[in-house]
Amino acid sequence: MEHEPGDWIPSKAQQTESIIHSDPEFSLKDNYFMTQNERYEAAVKRKFHLQTIAKRQGWSEGSPELYYSYRTLSGDLAFSIHMVFLKSLKSLGSEEQIAKWAPLCNDFQIIATYAQTELGHGTYLQGLETEATYDAATQEFVVHSPTMTATKWWPGDLGRSATHALVQAQLICSGARQGMHAFIVPIRSLQDHTPLPGVTVGDIGPKMGFHHVDHGFLRLDHVRIPRENMLSRFAQVLPDGTYLKVGSLQINYLSMVVMRVDLLLGEIIPMLQKACVIAIRYSVIRHQSSLRPSGPEVKILDYQTQQHKLLPQLATVYAFHFLASNLLKFFHSSYSAILNRDFSHLPELHALSAGIKAMVSDLCLQGTELCRRACGGHGYSKLSGLPSLVSRVTASCTYEGENTVLYLQTARFLVKNYLQVHGSLGSTSQIFLPKSTAYLTTPYQARCPAQKAADFLHAKLYTAAWAHVAARLIKDSAHHLQTLMQSGADWDEAWNQSTVLHLQAAKAHCYYISVKNFTETLDKLENEPAIQQVLKRLCDLYALHSILTNSGDFLHDGFLSGTQVDAVRTAYLNLLLLIRKDAILLTDAFDFMDHCLNSALGCYDGNVYERLFHWAQRSPTNTQGNPAYEKYIKPLLQSWRSKL
């Protein structure tokens, strides 16, 4: 969600956070000690209580207040997929369907979920097996799970809560398959919440994380729904079974693009932001060893190795914030055009959202785990808040598209763009490319001109370096594909035999986009030089760290020499010292209250050890006695005592 800058926003945020923080019904303090059932019930209770407050305060759905409430509660609320249903409805539904179903959702007259993933298929949407067959005689769709693997599996809110599901199914009408479409299917009675006839539904059981969410399964046995329940903004079935569509079939994937873009700022990036806050705050409280013999113990953030672990994560999360914000702007402009049936930006939007989602979730997972490990043994305690962040962000590497598959979808777009410009091997033609791939038409720079460490602090230089590597890897993957086809392989076989190269190229492209976006963000801050200077250091660190991490790609064709990589490292290490001075302020800028962090290590007052000890006392293992003593430990001890 984006808001225009202005004084009212922090004021509104603080007012909302104060309401949430002061209400004991919203307390998260016992989360770490709850069972899965208790977490689910607590999340439903918070959502119910929040809706009561929202009604009393006049907070409308989509308002800043509800956004700040969600943020303050770390998203530990029930019915989050209910909102996914609503966004999908607004993306794919007709105006009449939105007018009918949106008020029911907003007033919680129904609880809805989004049912796409199946036991046998996830990211490969064309393989989904659930069917919706049109019966012209009754003007109904018959929605059916024909196999065990067609069982819907993983939708949140489905296991115990939802009354309706937006089911993605293969449309069959007039005897022909028309691909995946979305259908609103009632699944539980609005009177007593029991499953409706033909519906088998339940919870999928224990998971690695998201313990407050009732992820569920759904099997449908020839369930009939009215013709009007197929979302029909871009496709519809007429009463006689005639199928009509607007634009390409890919438009039915729009709801996934919407969710990917929303998740970046709303769910994924905040995980790494919180991890940085916790780990960096802890690193200025924790003292360990001394830098000199007989000297005092020093803050662990003063060790270069700790800075090397944490500060690149801080730079990364700033880079990702600006990247996701820019993608959101592009999405809004493209989305408006799509709703007006201009689909020209859809391929680029899909490629960008897929690659950026994959990159952000991959690196946020790596970064969050690094932050956890940087806190030593205490980082292994749930009370640190870090294990929960790691398990939660882990899921983001799979939901809304498995990351390898998403990178390869981006790679298809890149190869297509490259071949548009260069055609067959060696030839070049004049053509205009989308903004994100325009660098594929620029002249090839064979060598980096940098001569000393300071040269690598020029944004144009390291942006050009990433453009070079991305372009080379895209060229290599496209040429390898063409070479295989010239040797007799068909397109599909050649693609599969070159996917490792395509994956590498897509990742490099995403790095280039993120570096370029960060530098362009800095250019807009010329009137705020102090802020620009601090963020410029983060931008430099992000770019140079990414070059060092992927140095083989820069050395491969001699674009960088070994001496130049040494200079990159020198510039990088110098930046660590400079950013160390601002590290706490840079994490404070994320503006997470203690209530939201729910971490014994990351509280603002720095009372780490007192809080860790106090919180441990609340554990049921300390308050409910030890039933194993009477049953097993006492008899065991007594059996040995008799022999003494």
XYZ file of C-alpha atoms in Angstrom:
644
model
C 0.000 0.000 0.000
C 1.273 3.486 -0.862
C 0.467 6.800 0.776
C 1.325 10.298 -0.364
C 3.873 12.033 1.882
C 2.476 14.398 4.468
C 2.299 15.140 8.185
C -0.990 13.304 8.622
C 0.480 9.868 7.919
C 2.807 9.455 10.923
C 0.133 11.030 13.108
C -2.470 8.574 11.878
C -0.004 5.716 12.232
C 0.831 6.658 15.807
C -2.821 7.057 16.745
C -3.655 3.652 15.292
C -0.667 1.954 16.904
C -1.591 3.511 20.255
C -5.125 2.099 20.023
C -3.791 -1.368 19.209
C -0.955 -1.318 21.723
C -3.138 -0.193 24.633
C -5.791 -2.867 24.087
C -4.988 -6.183 25.876
C -7.138 -8.064 23.340
C -4.376 -7.444 20.776
C -1.481 -8.677 22.918
C 1.018 -10.918 21.103
C 3.054 -11.712 24.217
C 1.820 -15.311 24.605
C 2.136 -16.255 20.922
C 5.357 -18.190 21.440
C 3.728 -20.428 24.061
C 0.512 -21.294 22.162
C -0.528 -24.446 20.338
C -1.690 -24.300 16.718
C -5.346 -24.344 17.800
C -4.730 -21.556 20.306
C -2.904 -19.450 17.700
C -5.791 -19.851 15.255
C -8.412 -18.905 17.833
C -6.356 -15.910 18.991
C -6.005 -14.698 15.392
C -9.763 -14.985 14.797
C -10.418 -13.181 18.079
C -8.095 -10.306 17.079
C -9.746 -10.000 13.675
C -13.204 -9.958 15.267
C -12.098 -7.337 17.787
C -10.410 -5.239 15.080
C -13.565 -5.256 12.960
C -15.549 -4.065 16.002
C -13.098 -1.196 16.556
C -12.977 -0.360 12.838
C -16.765 -0.055 12.767
C -16.759 2.143 15.858
C -13.916 4.337 14.566
C -15.236 4.538 11.009
C -12.204 2.821 9.452
C -13.133 1.628 5.970
C -11.637 -1.396 4.204
C -8.346 -0.399 2.578
C -7.934 2.611 4.880
C -4.522 3.639 6.311
C -5.766 2.769 9.801
C -6.423 -0.867 8.915
C -3.063 -1.047 7.145
C -1.280 0.250 10.254
C -3.314 -2.123 12.433
C -2.185 -5.073 10.319
C 1.411 -3.856 10.506
C 1.286 -3.314 14.279
C -0.092 -6.821 14.775
C 2.548 -8.337 12.465
C -0.251 -9.696 10.320
C -1.214 -12.064 13.146
C -4.874 -11.843 12.176
C -7.285 -14.318 10.652
C -8.866 -14.018 7.207
C -5.957 -12.482 5.280
C -6.860 -14.590 2.213
C -10.355 -13.124 2.467
C -8.702 -9.937 1.200
C -6.981 -11.871 -1.616
C -10.429 -13.043 -2.726
C -11.612 -9.432 -2.737
C -8.616 -8.216 -4.794
C -9.067 -11.079 -7.268
C -12.750 -10.226 -7.540
C -11.883 -6.614 -8.369
C -9.277 -7.749 -10.924
C -11.242 -10.441 -12.748
C -14.902 -9.762 -11.895
C -17.389 -7.686 -13.869
C -18.808 -4.499 -12.361
C -22.032 -6.375 -11.584
C -20.145 -9.163 -9.789
C -18.118 -6.663 -7.780
C -21.320 -4.831 -6.806
C -22.840 -8.113 -5.584
C -19.914 -9.786 -3.785
C -17.668 -6.951 -2.531
C -20.203 -5.616 0.043
C -20.726 -9.155 1.343
C -16.958 -9.460 1.831
C -16.491 -6.022 3.349
C -19.292 -6.582 5.885
C -18.139 -10.171 6.606
C -21.511 -11.570 5.625
C -19.350 -14.202 3.965
C -15.740 -15.318 4.608
C -13.935 -16.109 1.384
C -10.696 -17.763 0.325
C -8.712 -18.175 -2.888
C -8.332 -21.828 -3.952
C -5.730 -22.363 -6.638
C -2.919 -24.701 -5.555
C -3.679 -28.429 -5.723
C -2.061 -31.536 -4.288
C -0.529 -32.315 -7.673
C 0.088 -28.845 -9.134
C 1.246 -25.475 -7.847
C 3.007 -22.880 -9.971
C 2.189 -24.684 -13.256
C -1.328 -23.323 -13.552
C -2.056 -24.955 -16.893
C -1.759 -28.305 -15.145
C -4.534 -27.647 -12.615
C -7.009 -30.528 -12.736
C -10.137 -29.099 -11.098
C -12.818 -28.791 -13.784
C -15.787 -26.478 -14.271
C -18.041 -27.919 -16.986
C -20.854 -25.749 -18.312
C -24.344 -27.296 -18.461
C -26.362 -25.206 -20.924
C -29.597 -26.978 -19.979
C -29.519 -25.549 -16.440
C -27.141 -22.619 -17.081
C -24.842 -23.906 -14.344
C -21.212 -24.857 -13.992
C -20.462 -28.275 -12.532
C -17.264 -27.898 -10.492
C -15.493 -31.187 -9.856
C -12.240 -32.645 -8.501
C -11.723 -35.598 -10.902
C -8.618 -37.033 -9.203
C -6.957 -37.109 -5.796
C -4.264 -34.747 -7.081
C -7.002 -32.263 -8.075
C -7.697 -31.669 -4.369
C -7.175 -27.997 -3.533
C -4.388 -27.876 -0.935
C -2.902 -24.943 1.021
C -5.434 -22.105 0.654
C -5.428 -20.013 3.835
C -8.712 -19.546 5.740
C -10.047 -22.668 4.000
C -9.431 -25.240 6.730
C -11.958 -24.015 9.290
C -13.207 -20.526 8.389
C -14.257 -19.855 4.802
C -17.856 -20.012 3.598
C -16.961 -19.343 -0.058
C -13.957 -20.055 -2.263
C -12.736 -18.489 -5.476
C -11.823 -21.746 -7.208
C -9.412 -21.717 -10.132
C -10.558 -24.457 -12.497
C -10.263 -25.567 -16.113
C -13.290 -24.291 -17.986
C -15.039 -26.787 -20.280
C -17.861 -25.470 -22.455
C -19.342 -26.655 -25.750
C -17.046 -29.672 -25.467
C -13.847 -27.603 -25.556
C -11.303 -26.775 -22.845
C -10.778 -23.020 -22.500
C -8.072 -22.941 -19.840
C -8.068 -21.733 -16.256
C -10.840 -19.436 -15.009
C -12.093 -18.309 -11.602
C -15.400 -19.471 -10.086
C -17.108 -18.440 -6.829
C -18.141 -21.637 -5.046
C -20.112 -21.719 -1.749
C -18.500 -24.386 0.461
C -20.041 -24.042 3.956
C -23.555 -23.348 5.194
C -24.219 -19.775 6.300
C -26.571 -21.200 8.946
C -24.396 -23.718 10.814
C -21.008 -23.634 8.980
C -21.213 -27.306 7.959
C -19.818 -28.326 4.534
C -22.388 -28.071 1.741
C -23.413 -31.146 -0.313
C -20.561 -32.405 -2.508
C -17.933 -30.497 -0.508
C -15.158 -32.176 1.479
C -13.112 -29.585 3.339
C -10.700 -29.457 6.285
C -7.320 -28.375 7.676
C -4.051 -29.752 6.238
C -2.371 -30.077 9.657
C 0.969 -28.956 11.161
C 3.261 -26.674 9.152
C 6.658 -25.027 9.485
C 5.090 -21.639 10.197
C 1.901 -19.544 9.826
C 0.448 -21.425 12.792
C -2.380 -18.897 13.121
C -3.685 -19.623 9.608
C -6.030 -22.538 8.879
C -4.562 -23.711 5.574
C -7.006 -26.209 4.138
C -7.946 -28.827 1.574
C -11.017 -28.886 -0.659
C -12.564 -31.630 -2.792
C -15.610 -30.920 -4.922
C -17.934 -33.666 -6.130
C -19.970 -32.285 -9.031
C -20.926 -29.107 -7.165
C -23.291 -26.917 -9.201
C -23.037 -23.127 -9.233
C -24.910 -20.515 -11.328
C -23.406 -19.284 -14.615
C -23.027 -15.822 -13.032
C -20.442 -17.201 -10.570
C -17.665 -17.299 -13.187
C -15.686 -14.049 -12.943
C -16.297 -12.382 -16.270
C -14.398 -9.113 -16.712
C -12.220 -10.632 -19.459
C -14.082 -13.845 -20.378
C -17.639 -15.116 -20.186
C -19.837 -18.038 -21.172
C -23.140 -17.093 -22.798
C -26.334 -18.975 -21.860
C -26.007 -21.235 -24.913
C -22.407 -22.171 -23.998
C -20.624 -19.811 -26.393
C -17.260 -18.727 -24.984
C -16.158 -15.097 -25.351
C -12.848 -13.614 -24.210
C -11.119 -10.221 -24.210
C -7.333 -10.147 -24.652
C -5.112 -13.203 -24.199
C -5.797 -16.155 -21.913
C -2.867 -14.933 -19.775
C -5.142 -12.212 -18.401
C -6.581 -14.858 -16.056
C -3.199 -14.835 -14.290
C -3.672 -11.170 -13.386
C -4.809 -11.952 -9.843
C -1.465 -13.676 -9.170
C 0.406 -10.590 -10.389
C -1.726 -8.438 -8.067
C -0.865 -10.656 -5.098
C 2.855 -10.797 -5.875
C 3.137 -7.018 -6.002
C 1.137 -6.566 -2.784
C 3.107 -9.210 -0.906
C 6.469 -7.547 -1.478
C 5.794 -4.471 0.667
C 3.069 -5.978 2.826
C 4.534 -9.334 3.816
C 8.020 -10.247 2.538
C 10.222 -7.152 2.883
C 8.997 -6.366 6.443
C 10.401 -9.742 7.572
C 13.941 -8.678 6.685
C 13.339 -5.172 8.044
C 12.358 -6.617 11.415
C 15.277 -9.046 11.404
C 17.679 -6.146 10.763
C 16.147 -4.112 13.601
C 16.430 -7.006 16.066
C 19.921 -8.155 15.081
C 21.485 -4.686 14.835
C 19.959 -3.487 18.115
C 21.145 -6.660 19.833
C 24.602 -6.200 18.315
C 25.086 -2.868 20.088
C 23.940 -4.348 23.418
C 25.900 -7.594 23.259
C 29.541 -7.287 24.325
C 31.914 -10.128 23.554
C 35.700 -10.460 23.844
C 38.117 -7.573 23.441
C 39.910 -6.092 20.469
C 43.147 -5.780 22.429
C 44.686 -7.871 25.214
C 43.316 -6.801 28.618
C 41.003 -4.300 26.905
C 37.275 -4.045 27.665
C 34.768 -6.254 25.898
C 33.368 -4.495 22.845
C 30.000 -4.310 21.139
C 29.815 -7.117 18.612
C 28.690 -4.662 15.917
C 32.192 -3.154 16.138
C 33.637 -6.378 14.729
C 34.095 -6.202 10.963
C 32.728 -9.725 10.551
C 29.461 -8.742 12.283
C 29.207 -5.651 10.088
C 29.836 -7.881 7.067
C 26.938 -10.119 8.133
C 24.385 -7.440 8.970
C 25.009 -4.214 7.089
C 24.590 -5.710 3.596
C 21.197 -7.003 4.772
C 20.295 -3.475 5.854
C 21.356 -2.120 2.453
C 19.449 -4.898 0.708
C 16.199 -4.197 2.496
C 16.422 -0.503 1.605
C 17.105 -1.449 -2.013
C 14.106 -3.780 -1.991
C 11.822 -1.177 -0.425
C 12.547 1.274 -3.229
C 12.373 -1.497 -5.850
C 8.979 -2.726 -4.666
C 7.647 0.833 -4.374
C 8.621 1.520 -7.974
C 7.138 -1.772 -9.148
C 3.915 -0.811 -7.365
C 3.770 2.460 -9.319
C 4.320 0.608 -12.596
C 1.658 -1.904 -11.572
C -0.906 0.820 -10.859
C -0.375 2.482 -14.236
C -0.430 -0.878 -16.061
C -3.423 -2.121 -14.086
C -5.486 0.926 -15.019
C -4.646 0.307 -18.671
C -5.510 -3.413 -18.375
C -8.920 -2.652 -16.873
C -9.451 -0.434 -19.936
C -8.462 -3.426 -22.091
C -4.990 -2.182 -23.015
C -2.796 -5.243 -22.437
C 0.448 -3.884 -23.916
C 2.253 -3.635 -20.558
C 1.139 -7.051 -19.281
C 4.174 -9.079 -20.512
C 6.669 -6.686 -18.900
C 4.591 -6.421 -15.728
C 4.413 -10.203 -15.461
C 8.163 -10.622 -16.063
C 9.115 -7.904 -13.583
C 6.740 -9.057 -10.850
C 7.851 -12.681 -11.253
C 11.593 -11.976 -11.193
C 11.425 -9.359 -8.442
C 9.228 -11.566 -6.237
C 11.708 -14.435 -6.672
C 14.753 -12.276 -5.976
C 13.252 -10.445 -2.998
C 11.961 -13.577 -1.273
C 15.207 -15.508 -1.923
C 17.437 -12.777 -0.512
C 15.059 -11.866 2.327
C 15.174 -15.499 3.437
C 18.973 -15.576 3.255
C 19.210 -12.239 5.036
C 16.745 -13.093 7.792
C 18.579 -16.340 8.544
C 21.910 -14.463 8.564
C 20.463 -12.014 11.087
C 19.282 -14.911 13.243
C 22.700 -16.588 13.206
C 24.398 -13.259 13.886
C 22.619 -13.239 17.265
C 24.341 -16.434 18.359
C 22.547 -18.811 20.705
C 19.858 -16.308 21.640
C 18.862 -16.105 17.985
C 17.797 -19.749 18.219
C 15.241 -18.892 20.906
C 11.731 -18.200 19.662
C 11.645 -15.366 22.178
C 14.130 -13.482 19.976
C 11.401 -13.233 17.333
C 13.876 -14.330 14.657
C 12.919 -18.006 14.115
C 9.327 -16.931 13.458
C 10.528 -14.423 10.863
C 12.691 -17.057 9.166
C 9.903 -19.644 8.987
C 7.441 -17.040 7.739
C 9.650 -15.656 4.986
C 10.601 -19.215 3.964
C 7.025 -19.725 2.779
C 7.327 -16.715 0.481
C 9.843 -18.588 -1.685
C 7.013 -20.917 -2.689
C 3.644 -19.180 -2.438
C 2.415 -17.120 -5.389
C 4.909 -18.949 -7.580
C 7.926 -21.134 -6.778
C 10.997 -19.001 -7.267
C 12.889 -21.085 -9.819
C 9.786 -21.246 -12.000
C 9.295 -17.485 -11.645
C 12.894 -16.746 -12.625
C 12.417 -18.909 -15.718
C 9.247 -17.014 -16.641
C 11.317 -13.831 -16.470
C 14.006 -15.544 -18.547
C 11.515 -16.332 -21.332
C 10.688 -12.642 -21.534
C 14.409 -11.760 -21.624
C 15.276 -14.285 -24.347
C 12.319 -13.127 -26.425
C 13.458 -9.496 -26.091
C 17.059 -10.379 -26.910
C 16.072 -12.304 -30.040
C 13.830 -9.429 -31.123
C 16.885 -7.183 -31.166
C 19.556 -9.578 -32.354
C 17.503 -12.095 -34.299
C 19.594 -15.046 -35.395
C 23.165 -15.376 -34.211
C 25.215 -12.292 -34.921
C 22.604 -10.123 -36.636
C 21.131 -6.946 -35.176
C 17.879 -5.179 -36.036
C 16.393 -1.870 -34.935
C 13.590 -2.356 -32.435
C 12.271 -0.660 -29.316
C 12.226 -2.702 -26.131
C 10.356 -2.171 -22.850
C 12.136 0.102 -20.366
C 13.350 -2.780 -18.188
C 15.214 -4.455 -21.083
C 16.273 -1.380 -23.094
C 19.883 -1.960 -21.981
C 20.032 -4.957 -24.345
C 20.242 -2.482 -27.243
C 23.130 -0.425 -25.816
C 26.723 -0.828 -27.069
C 28.707 -3.612 -25.445
C 31.401 -2.399 -23.016
C 34.188 -4.991 -22.963
C 36.185 -3.776 -19.942
C 35.426 -1.846 -16.775
C 37.351 1.475 -16.797
C 37.791 1.691 -12.977
C 41.382 2.138 -11.816
C 41.046 2.507 -8.035
C 38.679 1.716 -5.189
C 37.059 5.167 -5.225
C 35.990 4.667 -8.851
C 33.630 1.923 -7.741
C 31.636 4.426 -5.705
C 30.271 5.954 -8.922
C 26.694 4.783 -9.447
C 26.943 4.892 -13.235
C 29.976 2.627 -13.146
C 28.514 -0.186 -11.053
C 25.129 0.090 -12.797
C 26.905 -0.312 -16.130
C 28.829 -3.271 -14.682
C 25.592 -5.071 -13.816
C 24.121 -4.157 -17.208
C 27.170 -5.745 -18.860
C 26.923 -8.987 -16.881
C 23.151 -9.288 -17.304
C 23.352 -8.637 -21.054
C 26.205 -11.144 -21.494
C 24.392 -13.867 -19.567
C 21.159 -13.274 -21.489
C 23.116 -13.427 -24.761
C 24.886 -16.631 -23.688
C 21.618 -18.319 -22.680
C 19.912 -17.297 -25.937
C 22.866 -18.452 -28.054
C 23.037 -21.765 -26.206
C 19.326 -22.249 -26.871
C 19.766 -21.522 -30.569
C 22.830 -23.759 -30.856
C 20.889 -26.702 -29.410
C 18.047 -26.088 -31.864
C 20.479 -25.908 -34.777
C 21.776 -29.297 -33.620
C 18.316 -30.820 -34.009
C 16.600 -30.232 -30.688
C 13.114 -28.759 -30.738
C 12.331 -25.580 -28.768
C 11.035 -27.343 -25.664
C 13.959 -29.747 -25.402
C 16.481 -26.970 -26.076
C 14.842 -24.772 -23.442
C 15.002 -27.506 -20.795
C 18.650 -28.211 -21.599
C 19.578 -24.551 -21.067
C 17.464 -23.610 -18.040
C 20.449 -23.325 -15.668
C 21.840 -20.606 -17.954
C 18.443 -18.916 -18.204
C 18.149 -18.949 -14.409
C 21.548 -17.301 -14.013
C 20.644 -14.667 -16.610
C 17.309 -13.841 -14.958
C 18.982 -13.380 -11.563
C 21.575 -11.037 -13.060
C 18.819 -9.051 -14.773
C 16.991 -8.650 -11.448
C 20.201 -7.466 -9.762
C 20.660 -4.909 -12.543
C 17.063 -3.680 -12.182
C 17.432 -3.350 -8.388
C 20.754 -1.469 -8.589
C 19.486 0.836 -11.335
C 16.295 1.525 -9.392
C 18.234 2.404 -6.210
C 20.437 4.883 -8.093
C 17.402 6.478 -9.757
C 15.768 6.855 -6.338
C 18.854 8.731 -5.116
C 18.660 11.119 -8.065
C 15.263 12.278 -6.781
C 16.757 13.329 -3.430
C 18.951 16.190 -4.657
C 17.063 18.641 -2.432
C 17.780 16.537 0.669
C 21.572 16.134 0.590
C 21.971 14.687 4.107
C 19.487 11.888 3.446
C 20.893 11.392 -0.032
C 24.425 10.908 1.367
C 23.358 8.246 3.866
C 21.283 6.373 1.294
C 24.069 6.689 -1.296
C 26.332 4.709 1.033
C 23.681 2.017 1.338
C 23.264 1.958 -2.435
C 27.034 1.646 -2.904
C 27.197 -1.139 -0.340
C 24.316 -3.033 -1.938
C 25.850 -2.796 -5.413
C 29.407 -3.674 -4.359
C 28.309 -6.530 -2.109
C 26.319 -7.985 -4.996
C 29.381 -7.718 -7.279
C 31.610 -9.451 -4.708
C 29.006 -12.169 -4.125
C 28.829 -12.831 -7.872
C 32.424 -11.929 -8.767
C 32.833 -14.976 -11.026
C 30.314 -13.523 -13.463
C 32.349 -10.297 -13.703
C 35.687 -12.100 -14.029
C 34.407 -14.646 -16.548
C 34.957 -12.581 -19.702
C 37.570 -10.229 -18.270
C 35.155 -7.349 -17.657
C 36.749 -7.063 -14.215
C 40.287 -8.110 -13.407
C 41.413 -9.681 -10.153
C 42.978 -6.365 -9.187
C 39.684 -4.572 -9.804
C 37.796 -7.080 -7.645
C 40.320 -6.327 -4.890
C 39.507 -2.635 -5.325
C 35.773 -3.403 -5.069
C 36.482 -5.203 -1.784
C 38.476 -2.258 -0.444
C 35.647 0.169 -1.239
C 33.141 -2.240 0.286
C 35.042 -2.640 3.567
C 35.470 1.118 3.906
C 31.698 1.531 3.555
C 31.056 -0.856 6.446
C 32.764 1.533 8.874
C 30.816 4.532 7.589
C 27.415 2.807 7.679
C 28.109 1.344 11.141
C 27.744 4.881 12.572
C 24.202 5.243 11.201
C 23.068 1.632 11.578
C 20.729 2.130 14.547
C 19.111 5.238 13.063
C 18.625 3.444 9.755
C 16.762 0.617 11.499
C 14.764 3.028 13.685
C 13.508 4.569 10.447
C 11.460 1.405 9.809
C 9.373 2.556 12.797
C 8.503 -0.815 14.320
C 7.145 -0.612 17.855
C 8.218 -3.225 20.418
C 4.706 -4.700 20.294
C 5.126 -5.336 16.580
C 8.639 -6.834 16.843
C 7.620 -9.124 19.729
C 11.312 -9.774 20.415
C 13.196 -10.027 23.688
C 16.387 -9.071 21.823
C 15.118 -6.166 19.739
C 13.256 -3.893 22.156
C 13.956 -0.190 21.962
C 15.125 0.126 25.600
C 17.904 -2.436 25.154
C 16.970 -4.466 28.262
C 17.755 -7.700 26.475
C 18.771 -10.000 29.296
C 16.122 -8.891 31.788
C 13.383 -9.298 29.196
C 14.644 -12.674 27.988
C 14.705 -14.002 31.564
C 11.292 -12.507 32.398
C 9.633 -13.877 29.253
C 11.037 -17.357 29.880
C 9.279 -17.432 33.252
C 5.917 -17.225 31.457
C 6.488 -20.458 29.598
C 3.957 -23.202 30.479
C 6.961 -25.444 31.095
C 7.696 -23.224 34.096
C 4.125 -22.502 35.243
C 2.316 -25.825 34.890
C 4.541 -28.225 36.776
C 6.241 -31.285 35.369
C 3.895 -34.268 34.770
C 6.832 -36.372 33.610
C 8.338 -36.222 37.106
C 5.682 -38.323 38.843
C 5.271 -40.674 35.857
C 8.873 -41.327 34.896
C 11.619 -39.278 36.545
C 10.660 -40.095 40.159
C 10.364 -43.867 39.549
C 13.629 -43.791 37.616
C 15.471 -42.006 40.428
C 13.930 -44.288 43.067
C 14.884 -47.430 41.164
C 18.519 -46.418 41.334
C 18.250 -45.275 44.959
C 17.240 -48.776 46.118
C 20.554 -50.128 44.858
C 22.685 -47.523 46.626
